[in-house]
């Protein structure tokens, strides 16, 4: 998919999620303050759409930066990786028995600041079938209709 073809996923905050924060906690080992996916709103055979509501109470805003709070880019990457982990875990039987690990990123580009009050929408796509437990994915972060960041991910 070329950059100009990428459409922001549609998000209706009143619609029931496919995975809520409790289900995500059953699948991922991350806990506050490192659990960075609030819900999953869509899952297909080779893609997933997750959501993170960025609040002014996020602990990272205390130091990044107190006078002009901005969500660190590395945490946006981590949130995409967690979303990708949920995609992989959704494809196996008994996902609670598996762990996923973030192995590599390529070509990260940040296009705008993420600030308190933003709702991040993550779209993560498998780029190839999962082989020997390793997956290659591409991830996008949207704030509203605008692309905020993109990257390539490897997971095991």
Coordinates of N, CA and C in Angstrom, one line a residue, residues 6-150:
X6 N -3.2 5.2 1.9 CA -3.5 4.8 3.2 C -4.7 5.7 3.8
X7 N -5.7 5.0 4.2 CA -6.9 5.7 4.7 C -6.9 5.4 6.2
X8 N -7.3 6.4 7.0 CA -7.4 6.3 8.4 C -8.6 5.3 8.7
X9 N -8.5 4.4 9.6 CA -9.6 3.5 9.9 C -10.7 4.4 10.5
X10 N -12.0 3.9 10.3 CA -13.1 4.6 10.9 C -13.2 4.2 12.3
X11 N -13.4 5.2 13.2 CA -13.5 4.9 14.6 C -14.7 5.5 15.2
X12 N -15.6 4.7 15.8 CA -16.8 5.2 16.5 C -16.6 4.8 18.0
X13 N -16.4 5.8 18.8 CA -16.1 5.6 20.2 C -17.3 5.0 21.0
X14 N -18.5 5.0 20.4 CA -19.7 4.5 21.0 C -19.9 3.0 20.6
X15 N -19.1 2.5 19.7 CA -19.3 1.1 19.2 C -18.5 0.2 20.2
X16 N -19.1 -1.0 20.5 CA -18.5 -2.0 21.3 C -17.2 -2.5 20.7
X17 N -16.1 -2.5 21.4 CA -14.9 -3.0 20.8 C -14.9 -4.6 20.7
X18 N -14.0 -5.0 19.8 CA -13.8 -6.5 19.6 C -13.1 -7.0 20.8
X19 N -12.1 -6.3 21.3 CA -11.3 -6.6 22.5 C -11.3 -5.4 23.4
X20 N -11.7 -5.5 24.6 CA -11.6 -4.4 25.6 C -10.3 -4.5 26.4
X21 N -10.1 -3.6 27.2 CA -8.8 -3.6 28.0 C -8.7 -4.8 28.8
X22 N -9.7 -5.4 29.3 CA -9.6 -6.6 30.1 C -9.2 -7.8 29.3
X23 N -9.7 -8.0 28.1 CA -9.3 -9.1 27.2 C -7.8 -8.8 26.8
X24 N -7.4 -7.6 26.5 CA -6.0 -7.3 26.2 C -5.1 -7.7 27.3
X25 N -5.5 -7.4 28.5 CA -4.7 -7.8 29.7 C -4.5 -9.4 29.8
X26 N -5.5 -10.1 29.3 CA -5.4 -11.6 29.3 C -4.4 -12.0 28.3
X27 N -4.2 -11.3 27.3 CA -3.3 -11.7 26.2 C -1.9 -11.2 26.3
X28 N -1.8 -9.9 26.7 CA -0.5 -9.3 26.8 C 0.0 -9.2 28.2
X29 N 1.3 -9.3 28.4 CA 1.9 -9.2 29.8 C 2.0 -7.7 30.3
X30 N 1.8 -6.8 29.4 CA 2.0 -5.4 29.8 C 0.9 -4.9 30.8
X31 N 1.4 -4.1 31.7 CA 0.5 -3.5 32.7 C 0.8 -2.0 32.7
X32 N -0.1 -1.2 33.4 CA 0.1 0.2 33.6 C 1.5 0.4 34.2
X33 N 2.2 1.3 33.7 CA 2.0 2.3 32.7 C 2.4 1.9 31.3
X34 N 2.8 0.6 31.1 CA 3.3 0.2 29.8 C 2.2 -0.4 28.9
X35 N 1.0 -0.7 29.4 CA 0.0 -1.2 28.5 C -0.5 0.0 27.7
X36 N -0.3 0.0 26.4 CA -0.5 1.2 25.5 C -1.6 1.0 24.5
X37 N -2.4 -0.1 24.6 CA -3.5 -0.3 23.7 C -4.8 -0.4 24.6
X38 N -5.7 0.4 24.4 CA -7.0 0.4 25.2 C -8.0 -0.5 24.7
X39 N -8.1 -0.7 23.4 CA -9.1 -1.6 22.8 C -8.7 -1.9 21.4
X40 N -9.3 -3.0 20.9 CA -9.2 -3.4 19.5 C -10.6 -3.2 18.9
X41 N -10.7 -2.5 17.7 CA -12.0 -2.2 17.1 C -12.2 -3.0 15.8
X42 N -11.2 -3.6 15.3 CA -11.3 -4.4 14.1 C -10.2 -5.4 13.9
X43 N -10.5 -6.6 13.5 CA -9.5 -7.6 13.2 C -9.9 -8.3 11.9
X44 N -8.9 -8.4 11.0 CA -9.1 -9.2 9.8 C -8.1 -10.3 9.8
X45 N -8.1 -11.1 8.7 CA -7.2 -12.2 8.5 C -5.7 -11.7 8.7
X46 N -5.4 -10.6 8.2 CA -4.0 -10.1 8.2 C -3.8 -8.7 8.6
X47 N -4.8 -8.2 9.4 CA -4.6 -6.8 9.9 C -5.4 -6.7 11.2
X48 N -5.1 -5.6 12.0 CA -5.8 -5.3 13.2 C -5.8 -3.8 13.4
X49 N -6.8 -3.3 14.0 CA -7.0 -1.9 14.3 C -7.2 -1.7 15.8
X50 N -6.2 -1.0 16.5 CA -6.3 -0.8 17.9 C -6.4 0.7 18.2
X51 N -6.8 1.1 19.5 CA -7.0 2.4 19.9 C -6.3 2.7 21.2
X52 N -5.7 3.9 21.3 CA -5.2 4.4 22.6 C -5.7 5.8 22.8
X53 N -6.4 6.1 23.9 CA -6.8 7.4 24.2 C -5.7 8.0 25.1
X54 N -5.1 9.1 24.6 CA -3.9 9.7 25.2 C -4.5 10.8 26.2
X55 N -4.3 10.6 27.5 CA -4.8 11.5 28.5 C -3.7 12.4 29.1
X56 N -4.1 13.5 29.7 CA -3.1 14.3 30.3 C -2.5 13.7 31.6
X57 N -3.0 12.6 32.0 CA -2.5 11.9 33.2 C -1.5 10.8 32.9
X58 N -1.1 10.7 31.6 CA -0.1 9.7 31.3 C 1.2 10.0 32.0
X59 N 1.9 9.0 32.7 CA 3.0 9.3 33.5 C 4.2 9.9 32.7
X60 N 4.3 9.6 31.4 CA 5.5 10.1 30.6 C 5.4 11.6 30.4
X61 N 4.2 12.2 30.5 CA 4.1 13.6 30.3 C 4.7 14.4 31.4
X62 N 5.0 13.8 32.6 CA 5.6 14.5 33.7 C 7.0 15.0 33.3
X63 N 7.7 14.2 32.4 CA 9.0 14.6 32.1 C 9.2 14.8 30.6
X64 N 8.2 14.7 29.8 CA 8.3 14.8 28.3 C 7.2 15.6 27.7
X65 N 7.1 16.7 27.7 CA 7.8 17.7 28.4 C 6.7 18.5 29.2
X66 N 7.0 18.8 30.5 CA 6.0 19.4 31.4 C 5.3 20.7 30.8
X67 N 6.0 21.5 30.1 CA 5.4 22.7 29.6 C 4.8 22.5 28.2
X68 N 5.2 21.5 27.5 CA 4.6 21.2 26.2 C 4.6 19.7 26.0
X69 N 3.6 19.0 26.7 CA 3.6 17.5 26.7 C 3.5 16.9 25.3
X70 N 4.3 16.0 25.0 CA 4.4 15.3 23.7 C 4.6 13.8 24.0
X71 N 3.8 12.9 23.4 CA 4.0 11.5 23.6 C 5.3 11.0 23.0
X72 N 6.2 10.4 23.7 CA 7.5 10.0 23.1 C 7.2 9.0 21.9
X73 N 8.0 9.2 20.8 CA 7.9 8.4 19.6 C 8.1 6.9 19.9
X74 N 9.0 6.6 20.8 CA 9.3 5.2 21.1 C 8.1 4.5 21.8
X75 N 7.2 5.3 22.5 CA 6.0 4.7 23.0 C 4.9 4.5 22.0
X76 N 4.9 5.4 20.9 CA 4.1 5.1 19.8 C 4.5 3.8 19.1
X77 N 5.8 3.6 18.9 CA 6.3 2.4 18.3 C 5.9 1.2 19.2
X78 N 6.1 1.3 20.5 CA 5.7 0.2 21.4 C 4.2 -0.1 21.3
X79 N 3.4 0.9 21.2 CA 1.9 0.7 21.1 C 1.6 0.0 19.8
X80 N 2.3 0.3 18.7 CA 2.0 -0.4 17.5 C 2.5 -1.9 17.6
X81 N 3.6 -2.1 18.3 CA 4.1 -3.4 18.5 C 3.1 -4.2 19.3
X82 N 2.6 -3.6 20.4 CA 1.6 -4.4 21.2 C 0.4 -4.7 20.3
X83 N -0.1 -3.8 19.5 CA -1.2 -4.1 18.6 C -0.9 -5.2 17.7
X84 N 0.3 -5.2 17.1 CA 0.8 -6.3 16.3 C 0.8 -7.7 17.0
X85 N 1.2 -7.6 18.3 CA 1.2 -8.8 19.1 C -0.2 -9.4 19.3
X86 N -1.1 -8.5 19.4 CA -2.5 -9.0 19.5 C -3.0 -9.6 18.3
X87 N -2.5 -9.1 17.1 CA -2.9 -9.7 15.8 C -2.3 -11.2 15.8
X88 N -1.0 -11.3 16.1 CA -0.4 -12.6 16.1 C -1.1 -13.6 17.1
X89 N -1.4 -13.1 18.3 CA -2.0 -14.0 19.3 C -3.4 -14.3 18.9
X90 N -4.1 -13.5 18.1 CA -5.4 -13.8 17.7 C -5.5 -14.9 16.6
X91 N -4.3 -15.2 16.1 CA -4.2 -16.3 15.0 C -3.9 -17.7 15.5
X92 N -3.7 -17.8 16.9 CA -3.3 -19.1 17.4 C -4.4 -19.6 18.4
X93 N -4.4 -21.0 18.5 CA -5.3 -21.5 19.5 C -4.6 -21.3 20.9
X94 N -5.4 -21.1 21.9 CA -4.9 -20.9 23.3 C -3.9 -19.8 23.3
X95 N -4.2 -18.6 22.9 CA -3.2 -17.5 22.9 C -2.6 -17.1 24.2
X96 N -3.3 -17.4 25.3 CA -2.8 -17.1 26.7 C -1.5 -17.9 27.0
X97 N -1.3 -19.0 26.2 CA -0.1 -19.8 26.4 C 1.1 -19.3 25.7
X98 N 1.0 -18.2 24.9 CA 2.1 -17.7 24.0 C 2.5 -16.3 24.5
X99 N 3.8 -16.0 24.2 CA 4.3 -14.7 24.3 C 4.8 -14.2 23.0
X100 N 4.7 -12.9 22.8 CA 5.3 -12.3 21.5 C 6.4 -11.3 21.9
X101 N 7.4 -11.2 21.1 CA 8.5 -10.3 21.4 C 8.8 -9.5 20.2
X102 N 9.1 -8.2 20.4 CA 9.4 -7.2 19.4 C 10.8 -7.4 19.0
X103 N 11.2 -7.7 17.8 CA 12.5 -8.0 17.4 C 13.2 -6.9 16.6
X104 N 12.5 -6.1 15.8 CA 13.2 -5.2 14.9 C 12.2 -4.2 14.4
X105 N 12.7 -3.0 14.1 CA 11.9 -2.0 13.4 C 12.7 -1.4 12.2
X106 N 12.1 -1.0 11.2 CA 12.7 -0.3 10.1 C 11.9 0.9 9.6
X107 N 12.6 1.9 9.2 CA 11.9 3.0 8.5 C 10.9 3.7 9.3
X108 N 11.1 4.0 10.5 CA 10.1 4.7 11.3 C 10.1 6.2 10.9
X109 N 8.9 6.7 10.7 CA 8.7 8.1 10.4 C 7.6 8.7 11.2
X110 N 7.9 9.8 11.9 CA 6.9 10.5 12.7 C 6.5 11.8 11.9
X111 N 5.2 12.0 11.8 CA 4.7 13.1 11.0 C 4.1 14.3 11.7
X112 N 3.7 14.0 13.0 CA 3.2 15.1 13.8 C 3.3 14.7 15.3
X113 N 3.2 15.7 16.2 CA 3.2 15.5 17.6 C 1.9 14.8 18.1
X114 N 2.0 14.0 19.1 CA 0.9 13.4 19.8 C 0.8 14.0 21.1
X115 N -0.3 14.6 21.5 CA -0.5 15.4 22.7 C -1.7 14.9 23.5
X116 N -1.8 15.3 24.7 CA -2.9 14.9 25.5 C -4.2 15.3 24.8
X117 N -5.2 14.4 24.9 CA -6.5 14.6 24.2 C -6.6 13.9 22.9
X118 N -5.4 13.5 22.3 CA -5.4 12.8 21.0 C -5.9 11.3 21.2
X119 N -6.6 10.8 20.2 CA -6.9 9.4 20.2 C -6.1 8.8 19.0
X120 N -5.2 7.9 19.4 CA -4.4 7.2 18.4 C -5.1 6.0 17.9
X121 N -5.1 5.8 16.6 CA -5.7 4.6 16.0 C -4.5 3.9 15.2
X122 N -4.3 2.7 15.6 CA -3.2 1.9 15.1 C -3.7 0.9 14.1
X123 N -3.2 0.9 12.9 CA -3.5 -0.2 11.9 C -2.2 -0.9 11.7
X124 N -2.2 -2.2 12.0 CA -1.0 -3.0 11.8 C -1.4 -4.2 10.9
X125 N -0.6 -4.4 9.8 CA -0.8 -5.4 8.8 C 0.3 -6.4 8.7
X126 N -0.1 -7.7 8.6 CA 0.9 -8.7 8.3 C 1.4 -8.5 6.8
X127 N 2.7 -8.5 6.6 CA 3.3 -8.3 5.3 C 3.5 -9.7 4.6
X128 N 3.6 -10.7 5.4 CA 3.9 -12.1 4.9 C 3.3 -13.0 5.9
X129 N 3.0 -14.3 5.5 CA 2.6 -15.3 6.4 C 3.6 -15.5 7.6
X130 N 3.0 -15.8 8.8 CA 3.9 -16.1 9.9 C 4.7 -17.4 9.6
X131 N 6.0 -17.3 9.7 CA 6.8 -18.5 9.4 C 7.8 -18.7 10.6
X132 N 7.8 -20.0 11.1 CA 8.6 -20.4 12.2 C 8.5 -19.4 13.4
X133 N 7.2 -18.9 13.6 CA 7.0 -18.0 14.7 C 7.4 -16.6 14.5
X134 N 7.9 -16.2 13.3 CA 8.3 -14.9 13.1 C 7.4 -14.2 12.1
X135 N 7.0 -13.0 12.4 CA 6.1 -12.2 11.5 C 6.7 -10.9 11.1
X136 N 6.4 -10.5 9.9 CA 6.8 -9.1 9.5 C 5.5 -8.3 9.3
X137 N 5.5 -7.1 9.8 CA 4.3 -6.3 9.8 C 4.6 -4.9 9.4
X138 N 3.6 -4.2 9.0 CA 3.7 -2.7 8.8 C 2.7 -2.1 9.6
X139 N 3.1 -1.0 10.3 CA 2.2 -0.3 11.2 C 2.0 1.2 10.9
X140 N 0.8 1.7 11.2 CA 0.5 3.1 11.0 C -0.2 3.6 12.2
X141 N 0.1 4.8 12.6 CA -0.6 5.5 13.6 C -1.3 6.7 13.0
X142 N -2.6 6.8 13.4 CA -3.4 7.9 12.9 C -3.9 8.7 14.1
X143 N -3.9 10.0 14.0 CA -4.7 10.9 14.9 C -5.8 11.5 14.1
X144 N -7.0 11.1 14.3 CA -8.1 11.5 13.5 C -7.9 10.9 12.1
X145 N -7.9 11.8 11.1 CA -7.7 11.4 9.7 C -6.3 11.4 9.3
X146 N -5.4 12.0 10.1 CA -4.0 12.3 9.7 C -3.1 11.2 10.1
X147 N -2.2 10.8 9.2 CA -1.2 9.8 9.5 C -0.2 10.5 10.4
X148 N 0.1 9.9 11.5 CA 1.0 10.4 12.5 C 2.4 9.7 12.5
X149 N 2.4 8.4 12.2 CA 3.7 7.7 12.2 C 3.5 6.4 11.4
X150 N 4.6 5.8 10.9 CA 4.5 4.5 10.2 C 5.8 3.8 10.4

